[in-house]
């Protein structure tokens, strides 16, 4: 039997065990092979780029995934954990873990190879790593990344959909205007799915010696909560200066996206209608939200009543501290794919820059209260009669850094996002409503974090339940 015939019998068991499989817990009905592109056809390993279609028992939409399937007769020990199964006389496995495979892929991008419908496309003038061994990074959930030394990193998109991935599209746009706020694009892997172009991977400069913004923020909160009586600005790990620099970086990225891709306008009534629809959906699934539905709608209606239009542009779409890296030279913004669960058509729509700002403000809240949850039960945060020093300090940290971020943003943008209080609050609430649903489904103990924020954001408007 051929690879295309054997794989569908092996993958229904193997796929759900992979970190990047997006439909865990959903019964897989069938896996079919959409396309097979042979890349290495002689010697060992054999290598094929395979796109598979997964259908589900519950009738939910088909999902497509990408696997670089390598085959050897005998596997070295370090590859045994990525075995897919027996195909003919060989063992098939996830080829990204094989340095021979990743070396071939890197050379293919460098040399601009085309194999069938798959194109390896180098960016003009890019400096692609040479002489280093590929190493899979263990941090990503939805994709898989391979780095070569401290020069190049390949992100292979695991779940793929027809159309240009916004991560690649926006990195190309930012490269065209000489952006220093993102890791420079070195190349891409592109193919065809259902007759339409599809983005399979992107190669970028590797931000060596960098720290993740989320980890830095958590360390800062931890330092504060461990101190007996120092204020946030007196603790060694104060984050406010970094939050301000990060605000500047995000403002520059927004300006560069406008320069590269233009700007437009949106209708506040349409925006409010979208938010109201999401709120109804989430409230029907999360009873804990019911007390807040009317006050939230009041905030949305205030946006619907705004006169004129709202400036729109291409934005990051899923901005939070985990999408930032602090290098020795400054902050970088990463992962421009947008909200992972949203369809592609929604992720590429122009939006208000305030969506990104609200996402970052929510992230500061998350950092503060995620750490607090290790010290105090979440039920205390939403109790107005509970006056704990720990809760007060977490709020102080969040407010200090939210404020510093906006200060930095307005320094570069020329306008303070806080001056659009009605709109910014509504974007924050919409994000918090989404978070309540996400946490209720996947991490119920975290649901109090967005609920506490919703309580704060609705009480600020004078609307009380």
Short mmCIF file of C-alpha atoms in Angstrom, two decimals:
data_model
loop_
_atom_site.label_atom_id
_atom_site.label_comp_id
_atom_site.label_asym_id
_atom_site.label_seq_id
_atom_site.Cartn_x
_atom_site.Cartn_y
_atom_site.Cartn_z
CA UNK A 1 0.00 0.00 0.00
CA UNK A 2 1.11 3.55 -0.69
CA UNK A 3 1.66 6.30 1.87
CA UNK A 4 -1.66 7.95 0.87
CA UNK A 5 -3.48 4.64 1.53
CA UNK A 6 -1.71 3.75 4.81
CA UNK A 7 -1.80 7.15 6.57
CA UNK A 8 -5.62 7.38 6.96
CA UNK A 9 -5.53 4.20 9.07
CA UNK A 10 -2.76 5.55 11.35
CA UNK A 11 -3.70 9.22 11.80
CA UNK A 12 -7.09 8.98 13.64
CA UNK A 13 -5.16 7.60 16.62
CA UNK A 14 -1.98 9.73 16.23
CA UNK A 15 -3.42 13.19 15.47
CA UNK A 16 -5.44 13.73 18.70
CA UNK A 17 -2.28 13.09 20.73
CA UNK A 18 -0.43 16.02 19.15
CA UNK A 19 -0.23 19.32 21.07
CA UNK A 20 -1.14 21.27 17.94
CA UNK A 21 -4.31 19.31 17.12
CA UNK A 22 -7.08 21.88 17.56
CA UNK A 23 -10.01 19.52 18.09
CA UNK A 24 -9.03 17.56 21.19
CA UNK A 25 -11.96 15.73 22.73
CA UNK A 26 -13.97 15.86 19.51
CA UNK A 27 -14.56 12.36 18.06
CA UNK A 28 -12.71 12.02 14.74
CA UNK A 29 -14.83 10.32 12.10
CA UNK A 30 -12.28 10.08 9.30
CA UNK A 31 -8.88 11.34 8.17
CA UNK A 32 -8.33 11.55 4.43
CA UNK A 33 -5.23 12.62 2.54
CA UNK A 34 -5.88 15.84 0.61
CA UNK A 35 -2.47 16.13 -1.08
CA UNK A 36 0.91 14.39 -0.99
CA UNK A 37 3.99 16.18 -2.33
CA UNK A 38 7.09 13.91 -2.43
CA UNK A 39 10.16 15.97 -1.43
CA UNK A 40 12.87 13.30 -0.92
CA UNK A 41 12.31 10.19 -3.02
CA UNK A 42 15.63 8.29 -2.79
CA UNK A 43 17.67 6.91 0.09
CA UNK A 44 16.84 7.68 3.72
CA UNK A 45 14.84 9.39 4.91
CA UNK A 46 12.03 9.49 2.38
CA UNK A 47 10.06 12.71 2.86
CA UNK A 48 6.56 13.83 1.83
CA UNK A 49 4.66 17.00 2.61
CA UNK A 50 1.15 15.78 3.42
CA UNK A 51 -2.04 17.80 3.88
CA UNK A 52 -4.86 15.84 5.53
CA UNK A 53 -8.56 16.57 5.97
CA UNK A 54 -10.20 15.62 9.27
CA UNK A 55 -13.98 15.12 9.60
CA UNK A 56 -15.83 14.76 12.91
CA UNK A 57 -18.76 12.74 14.22
CA UNK A 58 -20.54 15.87 15.45
CA UNK A 59 -20.71 17.32 11.95
CA UNK A 60 -18.47 20.30 12.74
CA UNK A 61 -16.48 21.78 9.83
CA UNK A 62 -13.61 19.88 8.21
CA UNK A 63 -10.13 20.83 9.49
CA UNK A 64 -6.94 20.55 7.46
CA UNK A 65 -3.52 19.78 8.93
CA UNK A 66 0.01 19.68 7.60
CA UNK A 67 2.53 16.92 8.40
CA UNK A 68 6.05 16.49 7.03
CA UNK A 69 6.02 12.68 6.94
CA UNK A 70 9.48 11.11 6.92
CA UNK A 71 10.20 7.37 6.63
CA UNK A 72 13.16 5.23 7.65
CA UNK A 73 13.58 1.46 7.99
CA UNK A 74 15.18 1.85 11.41
CA UNK A 75 14.76 4.85 13.71
CA UNK A 76 17.33 6.34 16.03
CA UNK A 77 16.15 6.51 19.65
CA UNK A 78 15.57 10.27 19.64
CA UNK A 79 12.93 9.93 16.92
CA UNK A 80 10.87 7.17 18.55
CA UNK A 81 8.59 9.66 20.36
CA UNK A 82 7.34 11.06 17.01
CA UNK A 83 6.54 7.74 15.28
CA UNK A 84 3.26 7.73 13.37
CA UNK A 85 3.31 4.03 12.46
CA UNK A 86 4.44 1.35 10.03
CA UNK A 87 4.14 2.15 6.31
CA UNK A 88 5.35 -0.74 4.17
CA UNK A 89 8.85 -1.73 5.29
CA UNK A 90 9.47 1.68 6.93
CA UNK A 91 8.45 3.54 10.05
CA UNK A 92 6.72 6.85 9.32
CA UNK A 93 7.38 9.72 11.74
CA UNK A 94 7.06 13.50 12.12
CA UNK A 95 10.02 14.67 10.06
CA UNK A 96 10.45 18.04 11.75
CA UNK A 97 12.36 16.28 14.55
CA UNK A 98 14.94 14.88 12.09
CA UNK A 99 17.91 17.23 11.51
CA UNK A 100 18.41 15.75 8.02
CA UNK A 101 14.86 16.81 7.11
CA UNK A 102 15.11 20.31 8.59
CA UNK A 103 18.46 20.89 6.87
CA UNK A 104 16.83 19.98 3.55
CA UNK A 105 13.87 22.32 4.23
CA UNK A 106 16.19 25.24 5.08
CA UNK A 107 18.24 24.65 1.91
CA UNK A 108 15.03 24.49 -0.13
CA UNK A 109 14.00 27.97 1.10
CA UNK A 110 17.50 29.35 0.54
CA UNK A 111 17.55 28.00 -3.03
CA UNK A 112 13.95 28.97 -3.89
CA UNK A 113 12.96 25.39 -4.77
CA UNK A 114 9.57 24.49 -6.25
CA UNK A 115 8.33 20.88 -5.94
CA UNK A 116 4.91 20.26 -7.48
CA UNK A 117 2.53 22.77 -5.93
CA UNK A 118 4.88 23.54 -3.03
CA UNK A 119 7.08 26.63 -3.32
CA UNK A 120 9.97 27.49 -1.01
CA UNK A 121 10.30 31.28 -1.33
CA UNK A 122 13.30 33.23 0.02
CA UNK A 123 12.89 36.95 0.79
CA UNK A 124 15.23 39.15 -1.30
CA UNK A 125 18.44 39.86 0.59
CA UNK A 126 17.54 37.68 3.61
CA UNK A 127 20.44 36.18 5.59
CA UNK A 128 19.42 32.55 6.16
CA UNK A 129 21.33 30.42 8.70
CA UNK A 130 24.10 28.13 7.45
CA UNK A 131 25.97 25.31 9.17
CA UNK A 132 23.62 25.03 12.18
CA UNK A 133 21.48 22.02 13.15
CA UNK A 134 17.71 22.42 13.30
CA UNK A 135 16.15 22.11 16.78
CA UNK A 136 12.43 21.88 17.52
CA UNK A 137 11.32 24.43 20.12
CA UNK A 138 8.98 23.10 22.77
CA UNK A 139 6.89 26.18 23.49
CA UNK A 140 4.18 26.43 20.85
CA UNK A 141 0.73 24.88 21.03
CA UNK A 142 -0.84 25.43 17.64
CA UNK A 143 2.21 25.34 15.35
CA UNK A 144 5.71 23.84 15.45
CA UNK A 145 8.88 25.94 15.33
CA UNK A 146 12.42 24.88 14.42
CA UNK A 147 15.44 27.09 15.08
CA UNK A 148 18.90 27.00 13.55
CA UNK A 149 21.45 28.51 15.93
CA UNK A 150 20.55 32.09 16.76
CA UNK A 151 19.89 33.16 13.19
CA UNK A 152 16.77 31.55 11.70
CA UNK A 153 13.47 30.15 12.97
CA UNK A 154 10.85 28.32 10.91
CA UNK A 155 7.23 28.30 12.02
CA UNK A 156 5.40 25.42 10.34
CA UNK A 157 1.65 26.02 10.39
CA UNK A 158 -0.02 22.80 11.50
CA UNK A 159 -3.66 23.67 10.97
CA UNK A 160 -3.98 25.24 7.53
CA UNK A 161 -6.81 26.91 5.64
CA UNK A 162 -7.05 28.15 2.04
CA UNK A 163 -5.85 31.75 1.73
CA UNK A 164 -2.79 33.76 2.71
CA UNK A 165 -2.05 33.40 6.44
CA UNK A 166 -2.21 36.88 8.05
CA UNK A 167 1.03 36.18 9.94
CA UNK A 168 2.92 35.94 6.64
CA UNK A 169 0.90 38.71 4.98
CA UNK A 170 1.53 41.25 7.76
CA UNK A 171 5.21 40.34 8.15
CA UNK A 172 5.67 40.92 4.41
CA UNK A 173 3.86 44.25 4.70
CA UNK A 174 5.98 45.30 7.69
CA UNK A 175 9.18 44.24 5.90
CA UNK A 176 8.17 46.42 2.96
CA UNK A 177 8.28 49.52 5.20
CA UNK A 178 11.49 48.50 6.99
CA UNK A 179 9.94 47.65 10.37
CA UNK A 180 12.32 46.98 13.28
CA UNK A 181 9.46 46.00 15.62
CA UNK A 182 9.07 42.46 14.26
CA UNK A 183 11.55 39.68 13.57
CA UNK A 184 12.51 40.15 9.91
CA UNK A 185 11.03 37.71 7.41
CA UNK A 186 13.55 35.42 5.68
CA UNK A 187 11.25 33.29 3.54
CA UNK A 188 8.07 31.24 3.29
CA UNK A 189 6.67 27.88 2.25
CA UNK A 190 3.50 28.11 0.17
CA UNK A 191 1.26 25.52 -1.42
CA UNK A 192 -2.22 24.84 -2.76
CA UNK A 193 -5.31 23.55 -0.90
CA UNK A 194 -8.70 23.07 -2.56
CA UNK A 195 -7.41 25.02 -5.56
CA UNK A 196 -6.51 28.10 -3.47
CA UNK A 197 -3.10 29.28 -2.22
CA UNK A 198 -2.22 28.19 1.32
CA UNK A 199 0.57 29.29 3.66
CA UNK A 200 2.52 26.32 5.02
CA UNK A 201 5.37 27.98 6.87
CA UNK A 202 7.41 31.13 7.41
CA UNK A 203 11.11 31.62 8.13
CA UNK A 204 12.25 34.59 10.22
CA UNK A 205 15.21 36.04 12.08
CA UNK A 206 15.54 34.23 15.41
CA UNK A 207 15.34 36.62 18.37
CA UNK A 208 18.10 35.00 20.42
CA UNK A 209 18.69 36.05 24.01
CA UNK A 210 15.12 37.34 24.34
CA UNK A 211 12.58 37.10 27.14
CA UNK A 212 8.84 36.50 26.78
CA UNK A 213 6.73 39.48 27.93
CA UNK A 214 4.28 37.29 29.87
CA UNK A 215 7.07 35.61 31.85
CA UNK A 216 8.65 38.99 32.63
CA UNK A 217 5.32 40.40 33.84
CA UNK A 218 4.63 37.36 36.06
CA UNK A 219 8.09 37.71 37.64
CA UNK A 220 7.39 41.39 38.35
CA UNK A 221 4.04 40.62 40.05
CA UNK A 222 5.64 37.81 42.04
CA UNK A 223 8.32 40.21 43.33
CA UNK A 224 5.65 42.70 44.38
CA UNK A 225 3.41 40.22 46.18
CA UNK A 226 6.41 38.75 48.02
CA UNK A 227 7.37 42.16 49.44
CA UNK A 228 5.73 43.06 52.74
CA UNK A 229 4.98 46.74 52.37
CA UNK A 230 6.72 48.22 49.32
CA UNK A 231 4.72 49.90 46.58
CA UNK A 232 4.96 48.71 42.97
CA UNK A 233 7.36 51.52 42.03
CA UNK A 234 9.69 50.62 44.94
CA UNK A 235 10.14 46.93 44.13
CA UNK A 236 13.22 45.77 42.20
CA UNK A 237 11.17 44.05 39.48
CA UNK A 238 8.97 47.05 38.63
CA UNK A 239 7.67 46.55 35.08
CA UNK A 240 6.26 50.02 34.33
CA UNK A 241 9.23 51.26 32.27
CA UNK A 242 9.01 48.13 30.11
CA UNK A 243 5.23 48.49 29.79
CA UNK A 244 5.76 52.05 28.54
CA UNK A 245 8.39 50.94 25.98
CA UNK A 246 6.03 48.17 24.88
CA UNK A 247 3.29 50.78 24.34
CA UNK A 248 5.66 52.74 22.10
CA UNK A 249 6.48 49.59 20.09
CA UNK A 250 2.80 48.74 19.52
CA UNK A 251 2.09 52.32 18.39
CA UNK A 252 4.95 52.12 15.86
CA UNK A 253 3.67 48.76 14.54
CA UNK A 254 0.19 50.28 14.07
CA UNK A 255 1.67 53.24 12.19
CA UNK A 256 3.73 50.90 9.98
CA UNK A 257 0.67 48.74 9.19
CA UNK A 258 -1.22 51.89 8.15
CA UNK A 259 1.70 52.96 5.98
CA UNK A 260 1.96 49.54 4.30
CA UNK A 261 -1.72 48.62 3.94
CA UNK A 262 -3.72 51.83 4.31
CA UNK A 263 -6.56 52.76 6.63
CA UNK A 264 -10.35 52.92 6.46
CA UNK A 265 -13.42 53.56 8.58
CA UNK A 266 -15.95 51.36 10.38
CA UNK A 267 -19.52 51.76 11.60
CA UNK A 268 -19.86 51.87 15.41
CA UNK A 269 -23.39 50.41 15.19
CA UNK A 270 -22.13 47.34 13.31
CA UNK A 271 -19.38 46.91 15.90
CA UNK A 272 -21.87 47.08 18.79
CA UNK A 273 -24.15 44.58 17.02
CA UNK A 274 -21.27 42.08 16.71
CA UNK A 275 -20.43 42.48 20.40
CA UNK A 276 -24.07 42.07 21.46
CA UNK A 277 -24.35 38.90 19.42
CA UNK A 278 -21.24 37.42 21.05
CA UNK A 279 -22.52 38.42 24.50
CA UNK A 280 -25.83 36.61 23.93
CA UNK A 281 -24.00 33.46 22.80
CA UNK A 282 -21.61 33.44 25.76
CA UNK A 283 -24.27 34.31 28.38
CA UNK A 284 -26.37 31.35 27.22
CA UNK A 285 -23.44 29.04 28.04
CA UNK A 286 -22.00 30.79 31.14
CA UNK A 287 -24.64 31.55 33.84
CA UNK A 288 -22.05 33.46 35.92
CA UNK A 289 -22.22 36.23 33.30
CA UNK A 290 -25.97 36.83 33.66
CA UNK A 291 -25.69 39.51 36.37
CA UNK A 292 -23.50 41.58 34.07
CA UNK A 293 -25.34 41.27 30.76
CA UNK A 294 -27.40 44.48 31.10
CA UNK A 295 -24.50 46.68 32.27
CA UNK A 296 -22.32 45.32 29.45
CA UNK A 297 -25.03 46.07 26.90
CA UNK A 298 -25.19 49.65 28.21
CA UNK A 299 -21.52 50.08 27.34
CA UNK A 300 -22.07 48.60 23.86
CA UNK A 301 -25.10 50.85 23.27
CA UNK A 302 -22.99 53.89 24.15
CA UNK A 303 -20.68 52.88 21.29
CA UNK A 304 -23.64 52.39 18.92
CA UNK A 305 -24.71 55.96 19.76
CA UNK A 306 -21.32 57.46 18.80
CA UNK A 307 -21.52 59.93 15.93
CA UNK A 308 -19.41 59.48 12.82
CA UNK A 309 -17.22 56.51 11.99
CA UNK A 310 -14.36 54.69 13.68
CA UNK A 311 -10.88 54.64 12.08
CA UNK A 312 -9.89 51.11 11.05
CA UNK A 313 -6.73 49.42 9.79
CA UNK A 314 -5.04 46.03 9.81
CA UNK A 315 -4.16 45.10 13.40
CA UNK A 316 -2.47 42.24 15.24
CA UNK A 317 -5.85 40.86 16.32
CA UNK A 318 -4.75 38.74 19.28
CA UNK A 319 -2.29 40.97 21.12
CA UNK A 320 -1.22 40.08 24.67
CA UNK A 321 2.01 39.86 26.66
CA UNK A 322 2.70 36.34 25.36
CA UNK A 323 2.92 37.78 21.83
CA UNK A 324 5.89 39.99 22.72
CA UNK A 325 9.62 39.39 23.12
CA UNK A 326 12.09 41.65 24.92
CA UNK A 327 15.45 41.51 23.15
CA UNK A 328 18.62 43.37 24.19
CA UNK A 329 17.58 46.03 21.63
CA UNK A 330 13.91 46.52 22.53
CA UNK A 331 10.52 44.87 22.16
CA UNK A 332 9.36 42.73 19.24
CA UNK A 333 5.75 41.83 18.42
CA UNK A 334 5.21 38.25 17.20
CA UNK A 335 2.44 35.95 15.89
CA UNK A 336 0.17 38.05 13.67
CA UNK A 337 -2.22 35.16 12.95
CA UNK A 338 -5.11 36.79 14.81
CA UNK A 339 -7.63 35.08 17.09
CA UNK A 340 -6.93 31.34 16.58
CA UNK A 341 -10.58 30.26 16.73
CA UNK A 342 -11.85 32.91 14.29
CA UNK A 343 -12.29 32.11 10.57
CA UNK A 344 -9.68 33.58 8.19
CA UNK A 345 -12.14 36.06 6.64
CA UNK A 346 -12.70 37.58 10.09
CA UNK A 347 -9.00 37.65 11.00
CA UNK A 348 -8.01 39.70 7.95
CA UNK A 349 -10.72 42.35 8.32
CA UNK A 350 -9.52 45.86 9.21
CA UNK A 351 -10.37 46.78 12.79
CA UNK A 352 -9.81 49.56 15.30
CA UNK A 353 -6.28 49.79 16.72
CA UNK A 354 -8.06 49.89 20.09
CA UNK A 355 -8.71 46.15 19.78
CA UNK A 356 -4.96 45.50 20.16
CA UNK A 357 -4.63 48.05 22.96
CA UNK A 358 -7.56 46.49 24.85
CA UNK A 359 -5.98 43.04 24.42
CA UNK A 360 -2.78 44.26 26.04
CA UNK A 361 -4.64 45.99 28.88
CA UNK A 362 -6.50 42.73 29.55
CA UNK A 363 -3.14 40.94 29.58
CA UNK A 364 -1.82 43.17 32.39
CA UNK A 365 -4.92 42.28 34.43
CA UNK A 366 -4.31 38.60 33.71
CA UNK A 367 -0.68 38.74 34.80
CA UNK A 368 -1.56 40.39 38.12
CA UNK A 369 -4.48 38.14 39.06
CA UNK A 370 -2.97 34.93 37.72
CA UNK A 371 -0.16 35.37 40.25
CA UNK A 372 -2.58 36.47 42.97
CA UNK A 373 -4.54 33.23 42.56
CA UNK A 374 -1.58 31.39 44.10
CA UNK A 375 -1.94 33.51 47.26
CA UNK A 376 -5.66 34.15 47.65
CA UNK A 377 -8.86 32.35 46.55
CA UNK A 378 -10.46 33.91 43.47
CA UNK A 379 -13.82 34.30 45.23
CA UNK A 380 -12.26 37.08 47.33
CA UNK A 381 -11.46 39.33 44.36
CA UNK A 382 -15.08 39.93 43.41
CA UNK A 383 -16.28 40.43 46.98
CA UNK A 384 -16.63 44.22 47.42
CA UNK A 385 -16.37 43.85 51.23
CA UNK A 386 -13.10 41.94 51.00
CA UNK A 387 -10.28 44.39 51.65
CA UNK A 388 -7.09 42.37 51.27
CA UNK A 389 -3.68 43.95 50.90
CA UNK A 390 -2.80 41.28 48.30
CA UNK A 391 -5.83 42.12 46.15
CA UNK A 392 -5.06 45.82 46.51
CA UNK A 393 -1.46 45.25 45.43
CA UNK A 394 -2.43 43.16 42.40
CA UNK A 395 -4.82 45.90 41.32
CA UNK A 396 -2.11 48.51 41.89
CA UNK A 397 0.33 46.58 39.68
CA UNK A 398 -2.24 46.12 36.90
CA UNK A 399 -3.31 49.77 36.97
CA UNK A 400 0.27 51.06 37.06
CA UNK A 401 1.28 48.99 34.03
CA UNK A 402 -1.93 49.58 32.07
CA UNK A 403 -1.33 53.30 32.56
CA UNK A 404 2.36 53.07 31.61
CA UNK A 405 1.47 51.15 28.42
CA UNK A 406 -1.01 53.86 27.38
CA UNK A 407 1.56 56.58 28.22
CA UNK A 408 4.08 54.91 25.91
CA UNK A 409 1.51 54.41 23.16
CA UNK A 410 0.42 58.05 23.22
CA UNK A 411 4.06 59.19 23.19
CA UNK A 412 4.50 57.64 19.72
CA UNK A 413 0.97 57.88 18.38
CA UNK A 414 0.30 61.47 19.43
CA UNK A 415 -3.16 60.53 20.75
CA UNK A 416 -3.92 58.91 24.11
CA UNK A 417 -6.12 55.80 23.73
CA UNK A 418 -7.70 56.61 27.12
CA UNK A 419 -9.31 59.67 25.54
CA UNK A 420 -11.59 57.24 23.66
CA UNK A 421 -12.83 55.84 26.96
CA UNK A 422 -16.22 54.60 25.73
CA UNK A 423 -14.77 52.67 22.82
CA UNK A 424 -11.76 51.33 24.71
CA UNK A 425 -13.94 50.08 27.58
CA UNK A 426 -16.24 48.33 25.12
CA UNK A 427 -13.30 46.59 23.40
CA UNK A 428 -12.00 45.48 26.81
CA UNK A 429 -15.41 44.12 27.78
CA UNK A 430 -15.78 42.23 24.51
CA UNK A 431 -12.38 40.65 25.08
CA UNK A 432 -13.27 39.79 28.70
CA UNK A 433 -16.55 38.18 27.56
CA UNK A 434 -14.57 36.03 25.11
CA UNK A 435 -12.15 35.14 27.94
CA UNK A 436 -14.98 34.08 30.27
CA UNK A 437 -16.15 31.57 27.66
CA UNK A 438 -12.63 30.32 26.96
CA UNK A 439 -11.78 29.88 30.65
CA UNK A 440 -15.13 28.25 31.49
CA UNK A 441 -14.47 25.67 28.79
CA UNK A 442 -10.78 25.02 29.34
CA UNK A 443 -9.62 26.39 32.74
CA UNK A 444 -12.67 26.96 34.97
CA UNK A 445 -10.55 28.11 37.93
CA UNK A 446 -9.34 31.08 35.84
CA UNK A 447 -12.84 32.32 34.92
CA UNK A 448 -12.83 34.65 37.95
CA UNK A 449 -10.06 36.74 36.33
CA UNK A 450 -12.19 38.08 33.45
CA UNK A 451 -15.32 38.14 35.67
CA UNK A 452 -13.56 40.42 38.16
CA UNK A 453 -12.53 42.69 35.27
CA UNK A 454 -16.08 42.77 33.92
CA UNK A 455 -17.29 43.83 37.36
CA UNK A 456 -14.70 46.64 37.44
CA UNK A 457 -15.34 47.80 33.85
CA UNK A 458 -19.13 47.93 34.25
CA UNK A 459 -19.03 49.66 37.63
CA UNK A 460 -16.77 52.39 36.15
CA UNK A 461 -19.62 53.43 33.86
CA UNK A 462 -22.02 53.99 36.72
CA UNK A 463 -24.01 50.96 35.59
CA UNK A 464 -24.67 48.61 38.53
CA UNK A 465 -26.43 45.33 38.49
#
